[in-house]
Amino acid sequence: MRRIGRLPLLRGLNTQRFARRAGLAALALVTLACSSAGSDTVASPEDPPPARTGADDGAVSADGSPGDADGNDIPDGPRPDGDGPGIDDAAENQAAAELAELAAERAAETEALRAAVDAFEIAPIEWTPCGGFGCATFAVPLDHLDPDGPTIDLALRRRSASGGDPIGTLFINPGGPGGSGYDMLSWFSGDPRTLANFDVVGFDPRGVGASTSPDCSIDLTDGPLPDFSPDDQREIDQIDALWADFAARCAAASGDLLPHLGTEAVVADLDLLRRAVGDDQLWFVGYSYGSDIGLVYADLFGDRVGRMVLDGIVDPSHALPDVLAGQAAGFDDVLDRADAACGSSFSCGEGGLLATYDRVHAALESAPVGGVGPTELDTAMIIAGYDQGLWATLAQALIQADNGDLSLVERLSDAYYGLVDFTAYVSVNCIDSPSPNDPAGWDAFTDRMREVSPRFGATVASDMRACAHWPVKTDDPATAITAPDAPPIVIIGTVGDPATPFANAERVAAELERGVLVTHDGEGHTVYGNGNRCVDDLVAAYLVDAVVPERGIVCPA
């Protein structure tokens, strides 16, 4: 079945999860008291600040060729931009007819999926005590279009409302793909009013953690990995060998499960969970890739949405290559700001943070040290871009590396690869989103990514090159989601977010029929529950009191 709403996301998780998993110091975002005229919680300037990350920089099409700002193929011949006669009427009519046919097909598929989900007979959830929470497993169809067929199990964990009289159940997802909602419950802080008024349930999506998962894995902490910024065909072949072996093992071990790990299937599971807890409507908070889960749910089951908060936005109109290009540009941008901060609140190596990186990278290109090579170094740089609190840690890691000690670089890199279940991460991205289908296509895409980000573009591309070999793929186009049947959805975007650039939040909020943008004028990836009083108060008022934030609201860092 075609994915209805579509889209992926690179590894994007609420940074609180990283803070607890990595165990590194100074991970808290700096938060200031919010203020505005007539309010002590919200600043509402007439115009929100512009995005600082280049979500559309270096856009490419799904096959790796040059694209327009939205990643669409640029055709040969006249452009409809004033430099030629433009597209003729026949071509426009043909395009319109194809779009209408696609819309009709998707509408039929949506109705078929809804009917199949509604036909599944759910069993009551039997919660058992587990370390201060309630734990359970819940059976869902392997294939939602075959509700009478085989089932798989989801792992759930629940925290009861501290106020004792819950409004309903709030489902949460940390992102990924591949992040564990089950584990998330132990660190999810939300805000006091929300925790008092809702039972909160975290679950491992299908393919993740304690839920039914593929019987294959890859240990990316066992470095050094092949050089993900390859300089020659030998290094390219090493990357392909890594991913081809991984894909072959997963196809052999779990070929029946892999086709059913996409986001649409996760969303259908979520609707069954909503029914199982007895709620007529879904209450949901999703971070990063969790925003994709929320958006697709709103697309398929919009009339069943109660209230929904999405923080760190994946843009469903962008295919995987566009997502990766936007992220590479975003990480370039945030690491430039980290470099500029050298000497103000932390010390950097000789010449600055990026100059030190360049020296260490050149040395590791010549000779990896222990388990650290160029890929591990780039990975450490990227994870530090997620949180301003890690800039000083990264600077210290580079200083140590410049003097021969790679231990902190390795620790950062290992923490990044420990954030998600990598098999689920690859499966969802490759299934959900069109991307180059073979190594030659990824070669072309990697070249484009070098233009977007000379330092990190190739590494970001190679991280997802597994899709060239993955046994389950899609050629469905990436499309925007409008969710016409859903109530107002709160969209939170952070201006300095490199992983899910702020421009994503602006576009998605505008494309949704009832999207409401809340701007966080700060750094980092996701913000709700990280101690920003302005954001937390807005979310609490929305979830608990049904007070929709005013349009144009900006929360300071």
XYZ file of C-alpha atoms in Angstrom:
557
model
C 0.000 0.000 0.000
C 1.226 3.483 -0.799
C 2.163 5.703 2.103
C -0.587 8.318 2.317
C 1.023 11.299 3.948
C 4.687 10.378 3.517
C 8.042 11.527 4.761
C 11.006 10.600 6.876
C 13.454 12.339 9.017
C 17.056 11.967 9.801
C 17.898 11.085 13.353
C 16.046 13.686 15.342
C 15.375 13.254 19.028
C 14.496 15.479 21.921
C 17.909 16.406 23.321
C 16.823 15.489 26.852
C 17.175 11.874 25.755
C 20.724 12.491 24.639
C 21.545 14.225 27.905
C 20.554 11.184 29.896
C 22.044 8.594 27.566
C 25.381 10.347 27.016
C 25.867 11.417 30.623
C 27.759 14.533 29.560
C 27.893 17.770 31.491
C 26.399 21.098 30.495
C 23.551 19.786 28.371
C 20.783 22.072 29.568
C 19.541 24.737 27.196
C 19.857 28.268 28.513
C 16.352 29.493 29.203
C 15.309 32.976 30.151
C 12.112 34.260 31.706
C 9.551 35.044 29.023
C 8.094 38.488 28.942
C 5.792 40.636 26.850
C 3.468 43.542 27.278
C 0.591 42.408 29.435
C 2.011 38.916 29.983
C 4.873 37.304 31.853
C 5.023 34.261 29.619
C 4.791 35.183 25.951
C 6.622 37.582 23.665
C 4.603 38.449 20.553
C 6.520 40.724 18.181
C 4.779 41.659 14.976
C 7.139 39.600 12.861
C 8.878 36.428 14.076
C 12.633 36.236 13.509
C 13.821 34.716 10.227
C 15.133 31.192 10.114
C 18.882 30.894 10.559
C 19.137 27.520 8.907
C 19.058 26.878 5.178
C 16.395 24.248 4.789
C 16.292 24.678 1.012
C 19.998 25.308 0.422
C 21.372 22.983 -2.210
C 18.038 21.291 -2.857
C 18.163 18.140 -4.901
C 15.610 15.806 -6.413
C 14.966 12.297 -5.171
C 17.372 10.762 -7.692
C 20.244 13.015 -6.639
C 20.033 15.391 -9.604
C 19.743 19.171 -9.255
C 16.378 20.348 -8.022
C 14.454 23.502 -7.266
C 13.979 24.927 -3.785
C 11.527 22.159 -2.967
C 13.728 19.415 -4.419
C 11.635 18.932 -7.559
C 13.369 17.971 -10.788
C 14.220 20.954 -12.979
C 13.148 20.062 -16.518
C 15.085 20.993 -19.600
C 13.726 23.751 -21.781
C 11.739 26.887 -20.955
C 11.068 27.692 -17.306
C 7.831 29.252 -16.071
C 9.859 32.112 -14.577
C 9.762 34.757 -17.248
C 12.774 33.475 -19.205
C 10.723 31.577 -21.758
C 7.192 30.735 -22.820
C 6.689 28.452 -19.797
C 4.766 25.199 -19.626
C 2.118 24.884 -22.335
C -1.525 24.298 -21.588
C -1.386 20.632 -22.584
C 1.374 19.927 -20.094
C -0.483 21.817 -17.385
C -3.662 19.877 -18.081
C -1.750 16.592 -18.026
C -0.140 17.494 -14.696
C -3.501 18.488 -13.256
C -5.046 15.212 -14.406
C -2.221 13.205 -12.820
C -2.606 15.094 -9.550
C -6.343 14.488 -9.545
C -5.792 10.779 -10.191
C -3.260 10.581 -7.382
C -5.600 12.410 -5.003
C -8.420 10.012 -5.801
C -6.148 7.019 -5.314
C -4.962 8.309 -1.957
C -8.501 9.028 -0.818
C -9.507 5.461 -1.615
C -6.460 4.076 0.168
C -7.171 6.215 3.212
C -10.723 4.949 3.456
C -9.538 1.350 3.038
C -6.998 1.763 5.824
C -9.480 3.430 8.183
C -11.995 0.672 7.586
C -9.395 -2.024 8.209
C -8.177 -0.360 11.416
C -11.742 -0.027 12.670
C -12.402 -3.691 11.865
C -9.604 -4.954 14.122
C -10.882 -6.352 17.413
C -8.705 -4.894 20.143
C -8.035 -6.659 23.409
C -8.090 -4.720 26.702
C -4.683 -3.464 27.840
C -3.592 -5.286 30.985
C -1.241 -3.000 32.887
C 1.169 -4.536 35.382
C 3.364 -2.599 37.855
C 6.944 -2.000 36.717
C 9.275 0.344 38.573
C 6.687 2.970 39.423
C 4.963 2.756 36.029
C 2.443 0.464 34.425
C 3.738 -1.798 31.657
C 1.936 -3.847 29.027
C 2.159 -5.411 25.605
C -0.474 -4.796 22.959
C -1.166 -6.871 19.841
C -1.653 -5.132 16.470
C -1.924 -6.532 12.946
C 1.325 -7.065 11.082
C -0.479 -5.737 8.007
C -3.312 -3.371 8.855
C -5.035 -4.172 5.576
C -5.293 -7.762 6.809
C -6.828 -7.307 10.275
C -7.492 -11.045 10.583
C -3.905 -11.963 9.748
C -0.784 -12.336 11.915
C -0.177 -9.907 14.772
C 2.895 -8.323 16.330
C 3.406 -6.877 19.814
C 3.981 -3.307 20.952
C 5.660 -2.521 24.292
C 3.872 0.178 26.351
C 4.624 2.058 29.542
C 2.251 4.383 31.415
C 2.655 7.091 34.038
C -0.627 7.869 35.770
C -1.808 11.468 36.055
C -0.397 12.993 39.226
C -3.676 14.863 39.793
C -5.637 11.637 39.934
C -8.468 12.574 37.539
C -7.034 12.461 34.007
C -8.545 14.283 31.046
C -7.324 11.401 28.910
C -4.168 9.631 27.811
C -1.335 11.622 26.271
C 0.796 9.564 23.884
C 4.401 10.661 23.365
C 7.152 9.911 20.852
C 10.801 11.083 21.061
C 11.681 10.948 17.355
C 14.205 8.962 15.413
C 12.960 7.053 13.540
C 13.879 4.349 15.991
C 13.563 6.256 19.265
C 12.006 4.391 22.181
C 8.839 5.920 23.591
C 8.916 3.223 26.253
C 12.263 4.488 27.540
C 11.238 8.098 26.997
C 8.616 7.920 29.710
C 11.293 7.709 32.405
C 12.761 11.119 31.436
C 9.846 12.961 29.827
C 9.312 16.078 31.936
C 6.651 17.891 29.932
C 5.187 20.476 32.300
C 3.576 20.071 35.743
C -0.005 20.886 34.671
C 0.070 18.436 31.784
C 1.501 15.661 33.956
C -1.170 16.334 36.574
C -4.026 16.133 34.086
C -3.052 13.292 31.743
C -2.001 9.713 31.958
C 1.121 9.614 29.773
C 1.930 6.583 27.617
C 5.178 5.962 25.808
C 5.381 3.039 23.401
C 8.042 1.490 21.249
C 6.805 1.759 17.668
C 6.818 -1.447 15.651
C 10.401 -2.348 14.803
C 11.836 -0.560 17.845
C 13.199 -1.778 21.179
C 10.936 -4.128 23.116
C 8.249 -4.191 20.408
C 8.399 -6.792 17.641
C 11.560 -5.865 15.753
C 13.721 -7.117 12.879
C 16.086 -9.907 13.850
C 19.127 -8.061 12.564
C 21.291 -5.230 13.821
C 24.454 -3.297 13.130
C 26.883 -1.948 15.725
C 28.032 1.431 14.480
C 29.947 2.068 17.701
C 32.465 -0.624 16.733
C 34.740 1.774 14.849
C 36.406 2.946 12.942
C 33.653 2.883 10.338
C 34.471 3.330 6.656
C 35.205 6.938 5.763
C 31.744 8.414 5.096
C 33.367 11.327 3.241
C 34.997 9.151 0.572
C 37.845 10.414 -1.605
C 38.056 7.512 -4.045
C 36.221 4.452 -5.351
C 37.866 2.177 -2.792
C 36.315 4.136 0.069
C 32.945 4.238 -1.719
C 33.083 0.458 -2.118
C 33.779 0.069 1.605
C 30.655 2.085 2.465
C 28.550 0.054 0.034
C 29.904 -3.204 1.435
C 28.892 -2.129 4.969
C 25.329 -1.248 3.975
C 24.842 -4.083 1.470
C 25.777 -6.677 4.096
C 23.446 -5.069 6.635
C 20.552 -4.960 4.161
C 21.085 -8.574 3.074
C 21.117 -9.820 6.673
C 17.905 -7.942 7.473
C 16.161 -9.212 4.334
C 17.124 -12.788 5.159
C 16.170 -12.586 8.838
C 13.057 -10.380 8.762
C 11.883 -10.013 5.186
C 8.235 -10.435 6.213
C 8.398 -7.632 8.790
C 10.419 -4.973 6.948
C 7.646 -3.890 4.527
C 5.388 -3.094 7.497
C 7.619 -0.693 9.452
C 6.672 2.571 7.728
C 5.091 5.539 9.447
C 1.607 4.830 8.099
C 1.635 1.487 9.940
C 2.834 3.204 13.145
C 0.002 5.706 12.841
C -2.565 2.920 12.448
C -1.104 1.303 15.583
C -1.515 4.611 17.391
C -5.202 4.768 16.509
C -5.690 1.276 17.897
C -3.929 2.339 21.095
C -6.225 5.350 21.347
C -9.217 3.041 21.209
C -7.656 0.602 23.670
C -7.233 3.238 26.395
C -10.847 4.301 25.906
C -10.313 7.758 24.415
C -12.575 9.092 21.673
C -9.804 11.426 20.520
C -6.013 11.303 20.385
C -3.838 13.473 22.605
C -0.277 13.472 21.292
C 3.125 15.119 21.737
C 5.716 14.243 19.097
C 9.292 15.428 18.832
C 11.266 15.546 15.588
C 10.358 12.390 13.615
C 7.505 12.153 16.107
C 6.116 15.219 14.342
C 5.891 13.109 11.194
C 3.903 10.511 13.106
C 1.555 13.256 14.287
C 1.166 14.823 10.865
C 0.405 11.529 9.155
C -2.110 10.696 11.894
C -3.785 14.071 11.348
C -3.838 13.346 7.619
C -5.400 9.894 7.956
C -7.457 10.282 11.145
C -7.905 14.042 11.435
C -11.435 13.751 12.814
C -10.013 11.712 15.713
C -7.419 14.280 16.843
C -8.096 15.855 20.214
C -5.044 18.049 20.749
C -1.613 17.626 19.210
C 1.745 19.311 19.868
C 4.592 18.784 17.412
C 8.078 20.061 18.248
C 11.022 19.990 15.808
C 9.174 19.621 12.530
C 9.749 17.207 9.675
C 8.355 18.660 6.445
C 6.267 15.986 4.678
C 6.659 17.775 1.343
C 10.397 17.047 1.338
C 11.826 13.748 0.140
C 14.757 12.177 1.969
C 17.462 13.891 -0.138
C 15.911 17.279 0.616
C 15.762 16.485 4.327
C 19.426 15.507 4.352
C 20.456 18.581 2.353
C 18.578 20.863 4.742
C 20.205 19.187 7.710
C 23.706 19.392 6.275
C 23.218 23.106 5.698
C 21.767 23.457 9.184
C 24.710 21.733 10.860
C 27.132 23.893 8.877
C 25.287 26.935 10.128
C 25.125 25.938 13.799
C 28.782 24.872 13.901
C 29.744 28.217 12.378
C 27.949 29.840 15.308
C 29.730 27.518 17.730
C 33.040 28.509 16.134
C 32.147 32.187 16.499
C 31.394 31.610 20.204
C 34.958 30.458 20.908
C 36.535 32.559 23.616
C 33.255 33.952 24.931
C 32.054 31.133 27.166
C 34.472 28.310 26.310
C 37.949 27.842 24.923
C 38.793 26.356 21.529
C 41.940 24.983 19.951
C 44.385 27.023 17.909
C 42.579 28.902 15.155
C 39.114 28.107 16.510
C 36.760 25.155 16.650
C 36.513 24.513 12.906
C 40.233 24.994 12.287
C 40.918 22.403 14.984
C 38.368 20.078 13.402
C 40.091 20.444 10.023
C 43.472 19.501 11.499
C 42.103 16.483 13.348
C 40.106 15.345 10.328
C 43.174 15.488 8.080
C 45.169 13.466 10.601
C 42.445 10.809 10.898
C 42.178 10.584 7.116
C 45.808 9.497 7.144
C 45.615 7.200 10.153
C 42.577 6.422 12.386
C 43.325 6.241 16.102
C 41.865 3.231 17.886
C 38.144 3.161 17.099
C 38.034 6.702 15.761
C 38.331 7.716 12.128
C 36.929 10.590 10.052
C 33.356 9.284 10.317
C 33.410 9.178 14.119
C 34.822 12.718 14.191
C 32.081 14.022 11.887
C 29.468 12.232 13.967
C 30.750 13.928 17.123
C 30.502 17.290 15.381
C 26.930 16.605 14.267
C 25.619 15.459 17.642
C 27.048 18.595 19.249
C 25.008 20.646 16.819
C 21.811 19.394 18.437
C 22.326 21.301 21.682
C 24.105 24.553 22.434
C 25.073 23.077 25.794
C 27.363 20.645 23.944
C 29.437 23.290 22.167
C 31.925 23.558 25.026
C 32.126 19.759 25.269
C 32.846 19.542 21.547
C 35.521 22.218 21.789
C 37.214 20.291 24.603
C 36.956 17.041 22.635
C 38.680 18.678 19.647
C 41.436 20.160 21.793
C 42.094 16.720 23.267
C 41.968 15.098 19.825
C 44.434 17.637 18.465
C 46.787 16.379 21.163
C 46.213 12.705 20.391
C 43.414 11.845 22.843
C 40.294 10.780 20.905
C 38.366 9.397 23.879
C 35.845 12.230 24.173
C 35.298 12.312 20.410
C 34.583 8.588 20.552
C 32.199 9.055 23.443
C 30.218 11.688 21.549
C 30.077 9.553 18.425
C 28.989 6.429 20.314
C 26.273 8.396 22.098
C 24.876 9.555 18.756
C 24.636 6.027 17.390
C 23.078 4.855 20.644
C 20.168 7.251 20.366
C 17.972 5.094 18.159
C 17.412 1.586 16.906
C 19.357 1.895 13.668
C 17.506 -0.901 11.871
C 14.202 0.899 12.416
C 15.846 4.201 11.514
C 16.946 2.896 8.125
C 13.744 0.949 7.493
C 11.420 3.887 8.071
C 13.495 6.380 6.101
C 13.882 4.062 3.115
C 10.234 2.941 3.156
C 8.667 6.340 3.751
C 10.578 8.523 1.353
C 11.838 8.372 -2.237
C 15.607 8.464 -2.595
C 18.247 7.279 -5.083
C 17.692 3.581 -5.745
C 21.262 2.449 -6.438
C 24.888 3.319 -5.607
C 25.303 5.396 -8.764
C 22.380 7.581 -7.713
C 23.872 7.998 -4.248
C 27.228 8.927 -5.816
C 25.528 11.798 -7.643
C 23.624 12.800 -4.518
C 26.800 12.733 -2.417
C 28.473 15.078 -4.901
C 25.550 17.499 -4.537
C 25.788 17.249 -0.759
C 29.445 18.266 -0.879
C 28.288 21.470 -2.543
C 25.721 22.067 0.198
C 28.229 21.385 2.985
C 31.877 20.802 2.046
C 32.708 19.557 5.546
C 29.711 17.385 6.445
C 27.569 16.889 3.339
C 29.133 13.608 2.214
C 28.990 12.137 5.716
C 25.308 12.985 6.099
C 24.609 11.408 2.699
C 26.597 8.243 3.419
C 24.792 7.772 6.739
C 21.638 6.992 4.741
C 23.302 5.252 1.775
C 21.846 2.008 3.129
C 18.711 2.967 1.167
C 20.608 2.132 -2.028
C 20.624 -1.502 -0.882
C 17.503 -1.740 1.301
C 15.055 -4.464 0.205
C 11.967 -2.251 0.708
C 11.746 1.166 -0.950
C 9.179 3.625 -2.263
C 8.806 5.821 -5.309
C 5.779 7.692 -3.967
C 6.175 11.456 -4.205
C 6.609 13.598 -1.128
C 3.502 15.680 -0.545
C 2.390 18.381 1.848
C -0.170 17.578 4.537
C -3.148 19.868 5.102
C -5.187 17.740 7.566
C -8.508 19.445 6.767
C -10.442 17.380 9.327
C -8.127 18.076 12.264
C -8.565 20.772 14.926
C -5.806 23.345 15.548
C -2.378 21.693 15.821
C 0.460 23.443 17.665
C 3.694 23.501 15.649
C 6.848 24.435 17.610
C 9.932 25.516 15.696
C 13.307 26.577 17.094
C 15.078 29.231 15.044
C 18.541 27.703 15.554
C 17.534 24.052 15.049
C 19.913 22.325 12.606
C 18.240 18.897 12.537
C 14.721 20.085 11.710
C 15.290 23.606 10.358
C 12.917 26.354 11.413
C 11.751 26.813 7.830
C 10.135 23.367 8.119
C 7.933 24.572 10.967
C 6.972 27.702 9.051
C 5.980 25.734 5.954
C 4.104 22.975 7.773
C 2.169 25.427 9.952
C 1.167 27.328 6.809
C 0.200 24.182 4.881
C -1.983 22.763 7.657
C -5.506 24.146 7.521
C -5.331 24.798 11.269
C -1.636 24.901 12.038
C -0.500 27.334 14.748
C 3.208 28.193 14.814
C 4.998 28.835 18.106
C 8.495 30.193 17.503
C 11.302 29.521 19.965
C 14.013 32.111 19.272
C 16.891 29.984 20.506
C 19.335 27.206 19.694
C 18.971 23.458 19.791
C 16.710 20.698 18.590
C 13.257 20.749 20.270
C 12.323 22.733 23.345
C 9.081 21.645 25.056
C 9.839 20.219 28.488
C 13.397 21.581 28.507
C 12.565 24.332 31.007
C 11.515 27.184 28.718
C 8.649 28.612 30.736
C 7.143 30.436 27.780
C 6.858 27.322 25.627
C 5.843 25.052 28.501
C 3.064 27.417 29.649
C 1.660 27.707 26.126
C 1.604 23.939 25.695
C -0.014 23.382 29.104
C -2.740 25.920 28.365
C -3.406 24.253 25.026
C -3.409 20.635 26.237
C -5.222 21.182 29.534
C -7.449 24.200 28.864
C -7.853 24.009 25.068
C -6.425 27.531 24.728
C -4.892 27.745 21.258
C -1.773 29.974 21.164
C -2.134 33.280 19.371
C -0.626 33.421 15.926
C 2.779 35.070 15.689
C 3.860 34.171 19.212
C 7.630 34.107 19.770
C 9.186 32.674 22.914
C 12.680 33.936 23.761
C 15.465 31.528 24.614
